[in-house]
Amino acid sequence: MSETEVHHAWLPPVAWQPIGSRRTLVVGTGPLVDTVRNEVAQACARYGGEVRTGQPGGGAPDLVLRTDPDPAADGDGYELVRAAGTTTVRSATPAGLLYGLFHVVRLGAAAFGADFPARTESPAARRRMLDHWDNVAVHPVMGQVERGYAGGSLFWRDGALREDLSRVHAYARLLAACGINAVTVNNVNVHAAEARLLTDRLADVAAIATVLRPYGIRVHLSVSFAAPMLVGGLPTADPVDEGVRRWWREAAGRVYAAIADFGGFVVKADSEGQPGPFGYGRSHADGANLLAAALEPFGGVVHWRAFVYNHHQDWRDRATDRARAAYDHFVPLDGRFHANVVLQVKYGPIDFQPREPLSPVIAAMPATSVAVELQVTQEYTGQQRHVCYLAPQWSELLRFPLAGRSVAELAGGGLVAVSNVGDDPFWTGHPLAQANLYAFGRLAWDPGADPGELLDEWISLTFGPDDPALRRTLHLMMDGSWRTYERYTAPLGVGFMVHPGDHYGPAVDGYEYSRWGTYHFADRDGVGVDRTRASGTGFTGQYPAPWSDVYESVWSCPDELLLFFHHVPYGHLLRSGSTVIQHIYDTHFAGAEQAAELVAWWRAVPVGGLVTAELHARVTERLGEQVRCAREWRDQINAYFWRKSGVPDAHGRPVDGS
Amino acid sequence: MSETEVHHAWLPPVAWQPIGSRRTLVVGTGPLVDTVRNEVAQACARYGGEVRTGQPGGGAPDLVLRTDPDPAADGDGYELVRAAGTTTVRSATPAGLLYGLFHVVRLGAAAFGADFPARTESPAARRRMLDHWDNVAVHPVMGQVERGYAGGSLFWRDGALREDLSRVHAYARLLAACGINAVTVNNVNVHAAEARLLTDRLADVAAIATVLRPYGIRVHLSVSFAAPMLVGGLPTADPVDEGVRRWWREAAGRVYAAIADFGGFVVKADSEGQPGPFGYGRSHADGANLLAAALEPFGGVVHWRAFVYNHHQDWRDRATDRARAAYDHFVPLDGRFHANVVLQVKYGPIDFQPREPLSPVIAAMPATSVAVELQVTQEYTGQQRHVCYLAPQWSELLRFPLAGRSVAELAGGGLVAVSNVGDDPFWTGHPLAQANLYAFGRLAWDPGADPGELLDEWISLTFGPDDPALRRTLHLMMDGSWRTYERYTAPLGVGFMVHPGDHYGPAVDGYEYSRWGTYHFADRDGVGVDRTRASGTGFTGQYPAPWSDVYESVWSCPDELLLFFHHVPYGHLLRSGSTVIQHIYDTHFAGAEQAAELVAWWRAVPVGGLVTAELHARVTERLGEQVRCAREWRDQINAYFWRKSGVPDAHGRPVDGS
């Protein structure tokens, strides 16, 4: 791969060989069917196969891709079967055909082996969405991409739309191949330049939509709640003001005139300095419904984020609990949102930590469409310098029976995640971080998928199916990497302890006396946040049974969340049988050790095939940084708690950093 | 004062009334005598007096200002006497006449009252210097002025020399009036744009010199040790390379061709990322002498900073001690520096903390010309948002008998300080911070001056001599303000505990696990840095007797430096009779309380006269921030040590931030 070339990610040419070397019949019409036909034709051009377009001809086709319009079905599903030497994908919609094609790609040679019975695939959620926190103009602090660890933006550069959108085309293919069908093209923090995307810079958004559309992806736009003032010149943004309502209706009309399949708006309101309805004494339902009414005639949706909390908290104030905020703000509004409002709730009550309990909001608003927001970009999980395969965490969250039903079932509004890609040649900085993007798309389609199998799927696609040793090595390196990361960072669910501002690397007290509501309250006797009803902030009471009681009691609370819910002495005995302090030492030695082992595993991987010298070198460089940083975590956490507790390690290891 | 007007600082028009309303005879020739004559003429134009220029005329003069050329005297001194109704200033040089004139301004009406006998004034140091940490181009992190708390630079703006240098003219007057005669016009951290001041942007420096020259001030330039490569295109900056030596000679020649009275170079080498002789395996003597040789033919000097330490220290490494670094690097080189090298040593071994012991380097290099560097800009002392009159600290340092002689006597190379001014209408952000600049100049001239008297001198000049109530209030607010600041910040000389990066406000562990060598080592049992020979880093051994022993023993070490030199238990009894932990609580309650009292004092000051509404409002706003910040310091420090020690306050006050 040359410096200017872009890595193929999970669509290397060789993945197309099984299709490209065979005869395929594509039946159907419309732009997405054209995309299917073009993809097959390109594969055939490379591997000598043949693509037909409806007319019968020499010999039976190996693969039939056929739309079978069904007025009752408008989803993205398809049926896949192999019988009598022919593999057939049948879908009600052209989009379904596209997803079926990529399923055949994933199967590879197996798609053309023994017959298999018909199986029907359809996505759990209609909308499978990525949010880009990309700024149009470079932000003086946050840069071109907020929390971006993969270079610049695919869309924007120094205040302008990129002239060359070929990377966006390649990106759209990758997204369709893992099932994603919605993309927000700008940061939820909407600054001056970004606010204008809704009005005089709408052509930029339309240009991106044109590139994404052939892969079944709709564009969404993050908008400022103050847009009527910022770009509309109105004196107010009050949601009950008729001029404001008209302005939003007209703005939406202009958007749909330019982009007929526009997806909708994403809004971060009254959150970390962004404007919102509170400024006018209105509720978040008033705010969200204002935008929903404007989009309704066109079929658009509003993703309204529930990430609302007091970000000027006084650390001395023990009564205020950031974990409670989303529930306290939004649950009383259940039933008051328009049908085309999706309440976008971060999976945990704080902020994308490696370990948090689920947000109780997800189970508490039965009359509201709720989407769960994950973070593919590794803000708090190693920033694409550490190997941290997140699908095991996401799978655990999505399967969790929060109120008799799994989180995936409760999330009727689908899954949304913050993207981790940029203009880096490997897309994601760390080449292995591509797996997170892939797995997110696949889990958004099928939340019940096994994260280990998704990992193998990604490895086989990305590095080819023919190297079992490489496949085993990568599986070993990645499958447990989230738990490894958890081991060497903040212990037992207490969270944060990261360097303020950039959120990378350890700073145990970095947020302890700050305004952000993220504390651990460690003193010489113990550590953790008392969120019980009995003696703490009462946050446990926001959970449905049995979790409200499970989390309330120090004896039933799971170890991994103990310090999220309880303040306990260092000598407290965990359910694992270890004390809290010994658990801290043990996990931190183990985690740093496991990080170090990654280097040896990777060193044994030879350069060759799809493991190019550039990719090998990039992974090696990142692993070096991970090992350094994991040791730093180990030593700072251990030294901090040793200094506080005075308890030596039971195994006599040095815990003072010496 | 309007928004665009500039505050008069310590030269309000009314300060000139006693001279301006009288008859003055100015005798002498040369540009500085012209300046004297112009100053008197301006005063007379305003107040109806008369200035004569040598020719006798109607009536005896009230004031005679006369140069009396003396080939043996080339200093800035003068003789002042009042006899038979005439006050006379006599000086050997025109510069002396200028300083004598400002002495008469300071005396005010008293200069023309009762006769007084002749007294001779001459400065302790030939060079009384301000370093501006001003960047030419705005630095992405440090801004236009590094550690600047008073707006932009007087000299530079967005990469260019300011077109209007009238502020520089006003600044030169103020500096001359307090005795300063040398100014470095750019930051010691020399970036790309600043490196070119030495070569193709020399005209900018010459333009500043032209404005400063009429007030007896020479310009100096901070240069990059790598200048031969950065701007000279050479392949090396090795000090023994003949091409490098020639390049510096030619560069110096060009500078003096443009600025005949150029002062010299200031160099930060091998320090915090700046290039230096270590890169070539050469010593700092080799490096300094390289530049000294280039300047020697022209009478220029090199200020070579001794601020050299490992800024990538591992916090786990207890053997390395930043406090030792300057001594370890430089003392072995004593006697090896050219005569025109001045080793510029920060007053303390760490970095401009509110409390540090003196740098032992000052006493350890008898064969080297040493200048002591102070910091007028309040990087670690409230950043011109807090009232912190620093002259009491400086006076204490300068009088300190470090090796049988006072620091002022040991500092044969004079005093240097980092300036605190910017383009703020009040010059210094906080109007009361002007006093620090004034007092620095006066102490550089006379290190034995009483800081309380200097404060009154500044108050009388700045606010007029006729309001005893105001004078008393300001004296009360300012005279003890440094000790107040010390009370509510890091305790007992341990230092730092500031917010990383900006150095403002508390972060007790902010630097504890960092690479900067500034630690406090607090654990559940005690706090402080063991720098003894017996069990610590051995730093105490760098001091001459008796201090090496005084600091070595926990029983003789002064309380205010205890934690700088010793790690002691929280229950350790101070010489004051208090325990360390109770001292921490007591001083932090007291310090925050004293900060709060400032508000009441200032509220009682009426607007009127030289206390303009704008000035009053600015001080009020700053005091509000000081009170808030002092409380934050109190609560964070107290809560931190309460959590660590578990020792309650003896007086039952809340120390957990509640």
mmCIF file of N, CA and C in Angstrom, chain A residues 314-318 499-500 508-509 512-514 520-525 631-632 634-636 639-647 656-658, chain B residues 314-318 499-500 508-509 512-514 520-525 631-632 634-636 639-647 656-658:
data_model
loop_
_atom_site.group_PDB
_atom_site.id
_atom_site.type_symbol
_atom_site.label_atom_id
_atom_site.label_comp_id
_atom_site.label_asym_id
_atom_site.label_seq_id
_atom_site.Cartn_x
_atom_site.Cartn_y
_atom_site.Cartn_z
ATOM 1 N N ASP A 314 -20.852 21.537 41.309
ATOM 2 C CA ASP A 314 -19.865 21.814 42.345
ATOM 3 C C ASP A 314 -19.442 20.467 42.936
ATOM 4 N N TRP A 315 -18.143 20.181 42.901
ATOM 5 C CA TRP A 315 -17.675 18.874 43.392
ATOM 6 C C TRP A 315 -18.008 18.679 44.865
ATOM 7 N N ARG A 316 -18.247 19.777 45.563
ATOM 8 C CA ARG A 316 -18.594 19.675 46.982
ATOM 9 C C ARG A 316 -20.031 19.218 47.198
ATOM 10 N N ASP A 317 -20.831 19.332 46.163
ATOM 11 C CA ASP A 317 -22.267 19.029 46.250
ATOM 12 C C ASP A 317 -22.476 17.530 46.059
ATOM 13 N N ARG A 318 -22.699 16.812 47.159
ATOM 14 C CA ARG A 318 -22.824 15.356 47.087
ATOM 15 C C ARG A 318 -24.244 14.919 46.708
ATOM 16 N N HIS A 499 -7.056 11.555 31.911
ATOM 17 C CA HIS A 499 -6.474 12.875 31.798
ATOM 18 C C HIS A 499 -7.556 13.855 31.332
ATOM 19 N N PRO A 500 -7.735 14.948 32.062
ATOM 20 C CA PRO A 500 -8.792 15.893 31.660
ATOM 21 C C PRO A 500 -8.533 16.446 30.252
ATOM 22 N N VAL A 508 -5.724 9.976 38.090
ATOM 23 C CA VAL A 508 -6.727 9.432 39.018
ATOM 24 C C VAL A 508 -7.599 10.540 39.593
ATOM 25 N N ASP A 509 -6.978 11.637 39.976
ATOM 26 C CA ASP A 509 -7.750 12.766 40.516
ATOM 27 C C ASP A 509 -8.067 13.808 39.440
ATOM 28 N N GLU A 512 -11.525 14.824 39.871
ATOM 29 C CA GLU A 512 -12.086 14.623 41.207
ATOM 30 C C GLU A 512 -12.613 15.915 41.836
ATOM 31 N N TYR A 513 -11.999 17.039 41.482
ATOM 32 C CA TYR A 513 -12.439 18.308 42.069
ATOM 33 C C TYR A 513 -12.920 19.241 40.961
ATOM 34 N N SER A 514 -13.545 18.655 39.953
ATOM 35 C CA SER A 514 -13.945 19.423 38.785
ATOM 36 C C SER A 514 -15.459 19.605 38.749
ATOM 37 N N HIS A 520 -14.774 9.824 42.179
ATOM 38 C CA HIS A 520 -14.605 8.486 42.758
ATOM 39 C C HIS A 520 -14.563 8.521 44.277
ATOM 40 N N PHE A 521 -14.346 9.706 44.851
ATOM 41 C CA PHE A 521 -14.408 9.906 46.296
ATOM 42 C C PHE A 521 -13.450 9.023 47.091
ATOM 43 N N ALA A 522 -12.316 8.691 46.501
ATOM 44 C CA ALA A 522 -11.342 7.879 47.242
ATOM 45 C C ALA A 522 -10.805 8.669 48.428
ATOM 46 N N ASP A 523 -10.761 8.039 49.592
ATOM 47 C CA ASP A 523 -10.050 8.609 50.732
ATOM 48 C C ASP A 523 -9.199 7.500 51.349
ATOM 49 N N ARG A 524 -8.652 7.740 52.538
ATOM 50 C CA ARG A 524 -7.727 6.755 53.108
ATOM 51 C C ARG A 524 -8.431 5.465 53.512
ATOM 52 N N ASP A 525 -9.755 5.509 53.587
ATOM 53 C CA ASP A 525 -10.502 4.334 54.043
ATOM 54 C C ASP A 525 -11.163 3.549 52.917
ATOM 55 N N ARG A 631 1.236 0.305 31.247
ATOM 56 C CA ARG A 631 2.123 0.329 32.420
ATOM 57 C C ARG A 631 1.912 1.600 33.225
ATOM 58 N N GLU A 632 1.724 2.709 32.506
ATOM 59 C CA GLU A 632 1.503 3.978 33.193
ATOM 60 C C GLU A 632 0.207 3.906 34.005
ATOM 61 N N ARG A 634 -1.176 1.149 35.165
ATOM 62 C CA ARG A 634 -0.910 0.233 36.284
ATOM 63 C C ARG A 634 -0.206 0.965 37.417
ATOM 64 N N ASP A 635 0.846 1.683 37.065
ATOM 65 C CA ASP A 635 1.659 2.285 38.116
ATOM 66 C C ASP A 635 0.951 3.447 38.793
ATOM 67 N N GLN A 636 0.247 4.252 38.027
ATOM 68 C CA GLN A 636 -0.428 5.389 38.661
ATOM 69 C C GLN A 636 -1.587 4.911 39.538
ATOM 70 N N ALA A 639 -0.045 3.057 42.600
ATOM 71 C CA ALA A 639 0.627 3.988 43.521
ATOM 72 C C ALA A 639 -0.392 4.867 44.229
ATOM 73 N N TYR A 640 -1.390 5.304 43.485
ATOM 74 C CA TYR A 640 -2.418 6.168 44.088
ATOM 75 C C TYR A 640 -3.116 5.447 45.234
ATOM 76 N N PHE A 641 -3.527 4.202 44.980
ATOM 77 C CA PHE A 641 -4.293 3.506 46.017
ATOM 78 C C PHE A 641 -3.398 2.960 47.132
ATOM 79 N N TRP A 642 -2.177 2.693 46.789
ATOM 80 C CA TRP A 642 -1.219 2.330 47.849
ATOM 81 C C TRP A 642 -0.987 3.524 48.775
ATOM 82 N N ARG A 643 -0.785 4.696 48.175
ATOM 83 C CA ARG A 643 -0.572 5.879 49.016
ATOM 84 C C ARG A 643 -1.802 6.166 49.877
ATOM 85 N N LYS A 644 -2.980 5.936 49.321
ATOM 86 C CA LYS A 644 -4.196 6.243 50.079
ATOM 87 C C LYS A 644 -4.462 5.183 51.139
ATOM 88 N N SER A 645 -4.349 3.906 50.747
ATOM 89 C CA SER A 645 -4.778 2.824 51.646
ATOM 90 C C SER A 645 -3.678 2.366 52.587
ATOM 91 N N GLY A 646 -2.443 2.439 52.143
ATOM 92 C CA GLY A 646 -1.358 1.896 52.945
ATOM 93 C C GLY A 646 -1.343 0.369 52.996
ATOM 94 N N VAL A 647 -2.171 -0.269 52.185
ATOM 95 C CA VAL A 647 -2.226 -1.735 52.189
ATOM 96 C C VAL A 647 -1.229 -2.264 51.157
ATOM 97 N N ASP A 656 4.294 0.966 44.518
ATOM 98 C CA ASP A 656 4.544 2.392 44.680
ATOM 99 C C ASP A 656 5.205 2.980 43.447
ATOM 100 N N GLY A 657 5.174 2.232 42.356
ATOM 101 C CA GLY A 657 5.792 2.736 41.132
ATOM 102 C C GLY A 657 7.285 2.453 41.083
ATOM 103 N N SER A 658 7.831 1.794 42.090
ATOM 104 C CA SER A 658 9.294 1.550 42.057
ATOM 105 C C SER A 658 9.598 0.263 41.303
ATOM 106 N N ASP B 314 10.753 10.526 34.944
ATOM 107 C CA ASP B 314 9.787 9.498 35.311
ATOM 108 C C ASP B 314 9.394 9.738 36.771
ATOM 109 N N TRP B 315 8.083 9.901 37.007
ATOM 110 C CA TRP B 315 7.641 10.209 38.377
ATOM 111 C C TRP B 315 7.995 9.081 39.340
ATOM 112 N N ARG B 316 8.244 7.893 38.811
ATOM 113 C CA ARG B 316 8.605 6.755 39.662
ATOM 114 C C ARG B 316 10.051 6.849 40.138
ATOM 115 N N ASP B 317 10.837 7.674 39.457
ATOM 116 C CA ASP B 317 12.263 7.776 39.731
ATOM 117 C C ASP B 317 12.490 8.756 40.876
ATOM 118 N N ARG B 318 12.755 8.212 42.068
ATOM 119 C CA ARG B 318 12.900 9.080 43.238
ATOM 120 C C ARG B 318 14.317 9.642 43.368
ATOM 121 N N HIS B 499 -3.089 23.744 38.486
ATOM 122 C CA HIS B 499 -3.689 23.118 37.322
ATOM 123 C C HIS B 499 -2.627 22.980 36.231
ATOM 124 N N PRO B 500 -2.445 21.775 35.712
ATOM 125 C CA PRO B 500 -1.414 21.605 34.682
ATOM 126 C C PRO B 500 -1.692 22.487 33.462
ATOM 127 N N VAL B 508 -4.309 19.397 43.190
ATOM 128 C CA VAL B 508 -3.288 18.930 44.130
ATOM 129 C C VAL B 508 -2.417 17.854 43.496
ATOM 130 N N ASP B 509 -3.038 16.925 42.797
ATOM 131 C CA ASP B 509 -2.264 15.874 42.133
ATOM 132 C C ASP B 509 -1.978 16.204 40.666
ATOM 133 N N GLU B 512 1.478 15.318 39.982
ATOM 134 C CA GLU B 512 2.064 14.303 40.867
ATOM 135 C C GLU B 512 2.591 13.089 40.116
ATOM 136 N N TYR B 513 1.962 12.768 38.996
ATOM 137 C CA TYR B 513 2.405 11.583 38.246
ATOM 138 C C TYR B 513 2.860 12.009 36.844
ATOM 139 N N SER B 514 3.454 13.189 36.780
ATOM 140 C CA SER B 514 3.819 13.759 35.484
ATOM 141 C C SER B 514 5.329 13.698 35.281
ATOM 142 N N HIS B 520 4.809 16.137 45.360
ATOM 143 C CA HIS B 520 4.664 16.379 46.803
ATOM 144 C C HIS B 520 4.654 15.090 47.600
ATOM 145 N N PHE B 521 4.440 13.947 46.933
ATOM 146 C CA PHE B 521 4.527 12.630 47.557
ATOM 147 C C PHE B 521 3.585 12.438 48.742
ATOM 148 N N ALA B 522 2.449 13.100 48.718
ATOM 149 C CA ALA B 522 1.499 12.916 49.822
ATOM 150 C C ALA B 522 0.965 11.487 49.813
ATOM 151 N N ASP B 523 0.954 10.863 50.973
ATOM 152 C CA ASP B 523 0.265 9.589 51.131
ATOM 153 C C ASP B 523 -0.568 9.657 52.407
ATOM 154 N N ARG B 524 -1.094 8.528 52.865
ATOM 155 C CA ARG B 524 -1.997 8.572 54.020
ATOM 156 C C ARG B 524 -1.273 8.944 55.308
ATOM 157 N N ASP B 525 0.054 8.859 55.287
ATOM 158 C CA ASP B 525 0.817 9.128 56.498
ATOM 159 C C ASP B 525 1.470 10.500 56.538
ATOM 160 N N ARG B 631 -11.259 30.353 47.705
ATOM 161 C CA ARG B 631 -12.130 29.349 48.345
ATOM 162 C C ARG B 631 -11.926 27.984 47.722
ATOM 163 N N GLU B 632 -11.764 27.976 46.400
ATOM 164 C CA GLU B 632 -11.550 26.711 45.712
ATOM 165 C C GLU B 632 -10.235 26.078 46.177
ATOM 166 N N ARG B 634 -8.792 26.625 49.082
ATOM 167 C CA ARG B 634 -9.033 26.185 50.463
ATOM 168 C C ARG B 634 -9.716 24.825 50.469
ATOM 169 N N ASP B 635 -10.801 24.722 49.704
ATOM 170 C CA ASP B 635 -11.596 23.496 49.786
ATOM 171 C C ASP B 635 -10.890 22.303 49.165
ATOM 172 N N GLN B 636 -10.199 22.518 48.067
ATOM 173 C CA GLN B 636 -9.528 21.372 47.443
ATOM 174 C C GLN B 636 -8.350 20.897 48.291
ATOM 175 N N ALA B 639 -9.824 19.332 51.541
ATOM 176 C CA ALA B 639 -10.488 18.052 51.279
ATOM 177 C C ALA B 639 -9.466 16.984 50.915
ATOM 178 N N TYR B 640 -8.493 17.377 50.125
ATOM 179 C CA TYR B 640 -7.462 16.411 49.715
ATOM 180 C C TYR B 640 -6.731 15.849 50.936
ATOM 181 N N PHE B 641 -6.306 16.742 51.815
ATOM 182 C CA PHE B 641 -5.513 16.263 52.955
ATOM 183 C C PHE B 641 -6.385 15.614 54.026
ATOM 184 N N TRP B 642 -7.620 16.026 54.105
ATOM 185 C CA TRP B 642 -8.559 15.332 54.996
ATOM 186 C C TRP B 642 -8.781 13.901 54.504
ATOM 187 N N ARG B 643 -9.001 13.764 53.194
ATOM 188 C CA ARG B 643 -9.206 12.416 52.670
ATOM 189 C C ARG B 643 -7.977 11.534 52.865
ATOM 190 N N LYS B 644 -6.808 12.157 52.718
ATOM 191 C CA LYS B 644 -5.587 11.363 52.862
ATOM 192 C C LYS B 644 -5.285 11.055 54.320
ATOM 193 N N SER B 645 -5.406 12.062 55.185
ATOM 194 C CA SER B 645 -4.944 11.903 56.573
ATOM 195 C C SER B 645 -6.020 11.358 57.492
ATOM 196 N N GLY B 646 -7.260 11.674 57.214
ATOM 197 C CA GLY B 646 -8.328 11.285 58.134
ATOM 198 C C GLY B 646 -8.321 12.066 59.433
ATOM 199 N N VAL B 647 -7.501 13.096 59.521
ATOM 200 C CA VAL B 647 -7.426 13.901 60.747
ATOM 201 C C VAL B 647 -8.429 15.051 60.660
ATOM 202 N N ASP B 656 -14.105 18.808 54.431
ATOM 203 C CA ASP B 656 -14.368 17.884 53.329
ATOM 204 C C ASP B 656 -15.063 18.599 52.181
ATOM 205 N N GLY B 657 -15.038 19.896 52.200
ATOM 206 C CA GLY B 657 -15.681 20.642 51.126
ATOM 207 C C GLY B 657 -17.170 20.843 51.360
ATOM 208 N N SER B 658 -17.684 20.348 52.477
ATOM 209 C CA SER B 658 -19.140 20.489 52.708
ATOM 210 C C SER B 658 -19.451 21.814 53.382
#
